[in-house]
Coordinates of C-alpha atoms in Angstrom, one line a residue:
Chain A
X1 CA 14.2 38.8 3.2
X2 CA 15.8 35.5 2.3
X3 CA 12.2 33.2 2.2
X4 CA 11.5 30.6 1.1
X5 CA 7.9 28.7 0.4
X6 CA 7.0 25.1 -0.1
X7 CA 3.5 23.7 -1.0
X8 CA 2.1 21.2 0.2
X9 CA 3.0 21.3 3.5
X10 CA 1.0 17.8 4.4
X11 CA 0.4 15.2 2.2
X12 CA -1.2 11.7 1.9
X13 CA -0.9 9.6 -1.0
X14 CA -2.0 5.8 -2.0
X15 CA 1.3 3.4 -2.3
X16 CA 2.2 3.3 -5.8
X17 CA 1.0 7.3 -6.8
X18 CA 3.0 10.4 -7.7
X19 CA 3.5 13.1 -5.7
X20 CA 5.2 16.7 -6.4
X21 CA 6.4 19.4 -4.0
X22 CA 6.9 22.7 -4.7
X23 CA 9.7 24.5 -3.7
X24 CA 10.4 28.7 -4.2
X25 CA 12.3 31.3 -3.3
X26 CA 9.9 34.3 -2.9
X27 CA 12.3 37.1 -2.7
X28 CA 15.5 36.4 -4.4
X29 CA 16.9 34.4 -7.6
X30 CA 18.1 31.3 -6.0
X31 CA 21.1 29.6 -8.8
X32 CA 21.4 26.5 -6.7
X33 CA 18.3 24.7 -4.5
X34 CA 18.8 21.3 -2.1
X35 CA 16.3 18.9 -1.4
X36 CA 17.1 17.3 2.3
X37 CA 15.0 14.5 3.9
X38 CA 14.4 14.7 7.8
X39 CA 13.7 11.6 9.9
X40 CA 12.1 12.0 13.3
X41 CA 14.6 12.7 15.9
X42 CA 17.6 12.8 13.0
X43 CA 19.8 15.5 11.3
X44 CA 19.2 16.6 7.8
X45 CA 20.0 14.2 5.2
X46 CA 21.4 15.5 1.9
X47 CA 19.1 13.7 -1.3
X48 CA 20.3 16.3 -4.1
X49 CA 21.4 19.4 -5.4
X50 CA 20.0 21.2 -8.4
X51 CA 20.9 24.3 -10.5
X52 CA 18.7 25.9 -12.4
X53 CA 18.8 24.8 -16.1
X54 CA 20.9 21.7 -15.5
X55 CA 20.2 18.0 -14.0
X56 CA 20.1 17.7 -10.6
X57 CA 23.0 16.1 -8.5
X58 CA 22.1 13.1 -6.5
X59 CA 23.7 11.9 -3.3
X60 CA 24.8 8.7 -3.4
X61 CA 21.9 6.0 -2.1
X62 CA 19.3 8.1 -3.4
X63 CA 17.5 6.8 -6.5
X64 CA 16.8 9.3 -9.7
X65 CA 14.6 7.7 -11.1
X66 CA 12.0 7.7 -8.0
X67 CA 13.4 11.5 -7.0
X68 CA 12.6 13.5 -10.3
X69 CA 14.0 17.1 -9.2
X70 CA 13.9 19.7 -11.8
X71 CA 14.9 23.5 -11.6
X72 CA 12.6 25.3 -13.9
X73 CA 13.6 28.9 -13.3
X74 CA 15.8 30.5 -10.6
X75 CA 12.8 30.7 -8.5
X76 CA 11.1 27.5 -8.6
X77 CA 12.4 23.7 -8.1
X78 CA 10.3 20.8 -7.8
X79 CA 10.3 17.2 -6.2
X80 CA 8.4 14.5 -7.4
X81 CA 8.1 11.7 -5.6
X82 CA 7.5 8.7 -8.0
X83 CA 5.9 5.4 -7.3
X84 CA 5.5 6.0 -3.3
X85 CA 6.0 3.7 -0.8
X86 CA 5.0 3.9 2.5
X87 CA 9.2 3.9 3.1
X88 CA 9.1 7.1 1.2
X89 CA 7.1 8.5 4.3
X90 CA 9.0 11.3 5.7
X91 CA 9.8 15.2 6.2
X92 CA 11.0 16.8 2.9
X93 CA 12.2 20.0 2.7
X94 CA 14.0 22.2 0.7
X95 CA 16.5 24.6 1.1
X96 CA 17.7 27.9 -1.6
X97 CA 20.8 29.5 -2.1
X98 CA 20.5 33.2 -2.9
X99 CA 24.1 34.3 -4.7
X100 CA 26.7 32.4 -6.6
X101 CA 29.7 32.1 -4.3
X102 CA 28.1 31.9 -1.2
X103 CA 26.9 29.1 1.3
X104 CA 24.1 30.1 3.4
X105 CA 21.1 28.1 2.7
X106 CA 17.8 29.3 3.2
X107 CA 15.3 26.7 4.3
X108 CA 11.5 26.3 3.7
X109 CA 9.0 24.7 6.1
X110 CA 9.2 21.3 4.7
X111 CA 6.4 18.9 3.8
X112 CA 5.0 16.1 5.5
X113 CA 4.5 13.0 2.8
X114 CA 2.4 10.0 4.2
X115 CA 2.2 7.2 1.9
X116 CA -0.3 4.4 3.0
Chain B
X1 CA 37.1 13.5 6.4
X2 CA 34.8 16.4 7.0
X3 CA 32.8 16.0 10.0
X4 CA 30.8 18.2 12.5
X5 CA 30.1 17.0 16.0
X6 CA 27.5 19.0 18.1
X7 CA 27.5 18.1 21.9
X8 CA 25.6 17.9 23.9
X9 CA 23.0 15.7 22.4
X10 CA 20.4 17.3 25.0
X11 CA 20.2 20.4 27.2
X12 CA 17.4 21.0 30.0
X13 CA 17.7 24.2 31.3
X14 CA 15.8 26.6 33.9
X15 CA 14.4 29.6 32.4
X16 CA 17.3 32.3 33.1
X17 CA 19.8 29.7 33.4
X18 CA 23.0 30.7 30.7
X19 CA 24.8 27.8 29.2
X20 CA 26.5 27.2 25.5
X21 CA 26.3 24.6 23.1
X22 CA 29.0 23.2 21.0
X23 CA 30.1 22.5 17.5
X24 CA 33.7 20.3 16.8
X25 CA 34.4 20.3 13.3
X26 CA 37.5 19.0 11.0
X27 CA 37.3 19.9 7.9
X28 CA 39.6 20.6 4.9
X29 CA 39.7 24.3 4.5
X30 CA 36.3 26.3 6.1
X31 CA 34.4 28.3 3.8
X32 CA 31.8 29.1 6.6
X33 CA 30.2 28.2 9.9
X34 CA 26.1 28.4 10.0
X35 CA 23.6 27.3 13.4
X36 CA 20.6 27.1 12.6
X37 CA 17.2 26.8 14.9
X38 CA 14.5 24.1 13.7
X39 CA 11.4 23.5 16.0
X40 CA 9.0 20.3 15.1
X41 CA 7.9 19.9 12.2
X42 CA 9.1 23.3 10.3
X43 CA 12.4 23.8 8.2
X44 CA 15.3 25.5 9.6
X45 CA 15.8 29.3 10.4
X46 CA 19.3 30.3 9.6
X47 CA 20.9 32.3 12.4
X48 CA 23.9 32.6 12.4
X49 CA 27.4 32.6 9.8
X50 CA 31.2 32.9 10.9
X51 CA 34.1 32.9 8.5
X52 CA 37.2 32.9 10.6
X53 CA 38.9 32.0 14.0
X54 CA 37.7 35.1 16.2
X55 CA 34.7 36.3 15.0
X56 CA 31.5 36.7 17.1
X57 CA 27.9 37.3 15.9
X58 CA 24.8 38.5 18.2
X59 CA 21.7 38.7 18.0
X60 CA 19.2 38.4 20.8
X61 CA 19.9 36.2 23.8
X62 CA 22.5 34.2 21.1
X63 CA 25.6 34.6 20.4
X64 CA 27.9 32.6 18.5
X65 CA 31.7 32.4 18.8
X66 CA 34.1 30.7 16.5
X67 CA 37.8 29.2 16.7
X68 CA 40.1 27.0 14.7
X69 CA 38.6 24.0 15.7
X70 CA 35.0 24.7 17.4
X71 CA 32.1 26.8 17.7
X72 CA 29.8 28.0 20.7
X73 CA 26.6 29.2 20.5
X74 CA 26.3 30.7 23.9
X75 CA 22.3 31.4 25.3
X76 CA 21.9 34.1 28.2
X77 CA 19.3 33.9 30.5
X78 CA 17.2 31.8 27.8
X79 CA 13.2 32.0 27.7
X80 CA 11.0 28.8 27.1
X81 CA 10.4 30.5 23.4
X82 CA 13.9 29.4 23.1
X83 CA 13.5 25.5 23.2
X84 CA 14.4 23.9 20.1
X85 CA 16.8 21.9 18.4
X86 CA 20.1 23.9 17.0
X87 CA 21.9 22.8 14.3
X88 CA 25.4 23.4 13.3
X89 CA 26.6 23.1 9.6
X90 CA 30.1 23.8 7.9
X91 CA 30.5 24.8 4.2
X92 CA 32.6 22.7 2.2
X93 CA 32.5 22.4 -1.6
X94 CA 29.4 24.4 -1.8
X95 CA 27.4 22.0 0.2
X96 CA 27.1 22.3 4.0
X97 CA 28.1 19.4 6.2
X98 CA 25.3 19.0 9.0
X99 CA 26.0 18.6 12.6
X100 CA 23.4 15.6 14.7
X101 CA 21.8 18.6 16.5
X102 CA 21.2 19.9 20.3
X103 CA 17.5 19.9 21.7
X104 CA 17.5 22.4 24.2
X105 CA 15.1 22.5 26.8
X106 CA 14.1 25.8 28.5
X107 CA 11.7 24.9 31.5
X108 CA 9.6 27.5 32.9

């Protein structure tokens, strides 16, 4: 139980494209998602957390307007990565919490973006 | 300020050899303890999560033990399948507060 898919899992894009990653929870209604970014060797970084039906909450530092997040259904969330920059290279992933009231996060694989 | 502290950084090991890790937190009321695994390049697999001073969770070759102010994630006689990096978060306000990580290194 608890899993949670996100597609890609690679991609590349051209500097100055759009990119969108999936995220879903396969087996449960997830209220609230997270989008993290990893970089190599770091901890998980905290960009925003959405709830399904509402606008996303962004951490501070992280710009809006080049991280659309939207949270379609309570299954589905998506990251789109506007405008990319090879800067925006890094390992996103996304993480789902199944019931209101609790905190356990359920992770997917992430995605590899490479902007060149 | 919240804050989670993992040590050590790094752990090599020999195959068989038991050690623990660690997780320091302070935090303004705990609403839950979680270690996760992560290997290279793949999300994290949830584990483990501990509510209160006391309580001990198994499962495998892991277990994880929790007080007021830490937690231990104890490995007995650990396989190479078990290398990876361990992280250790702490719920507050409904988002989790991420520890730096351990690498652990089993060596055949």
């Amino acid at each position: 139980g608890a899993v949670v898919s996100q597609h890609p899992s690679r991609v590349i894009c051209k500097s100055g494209t759009s990119v969108k990653i999936e995220c879903r929870s396969l087996d449960f209604q997830a209220t609230t998602m997270f989008w993290y970014r990893q970089f190599p060797k770091k901890s998980l970084m905290l960009m925003a957390t959405s709830n399904e039906g509402s606008k996303a909450t962004y951490e501070q530092g992280v710009e809006k307007d080049k991280f659309l997040i939207n949270h379609a259904s309570l299954t589905l969330s998506t990251l789109t990565v506007t405008s990319a920059h090879p800067e925006d290279s890094s390992f996103y992933i996304c993480s789902a919490r199944p019931l209101q009231g609790s905190y356990e996060q359920y992770f997917g694989p992430g995605t590899r973006l490479t902007v060149t | 300020e919240d804050q989670v502290t993992q040590s050590p950084e790094a752990l090599r090991l020999q195959e068989g050899e038991s050690s623990s890790l660690n997780c320091s937190y302070t935090v303004s009321g705990l609403r839950g303890l979680f270690w996760y695994r992560q290997d290279p390049g793949k999300g994290p697999e949830f584990l483990f999560t501990l509510y209160s001073a006391g309580e001990e969770k198994e499962k495998e070759r892991l277990k994880a033990t929790l007080t007021k102010k830490e937690s231990f994630l104890h490995i007995t006689a650990p396989k190479p399948e078990d290398s990876a990096t361990y992280l250790c978060a702490v719920a507050s306000n409904y988002q989790l507060i991420w520890g730096a990580g351990t690498k652990l290194i089993i060596k055949p």
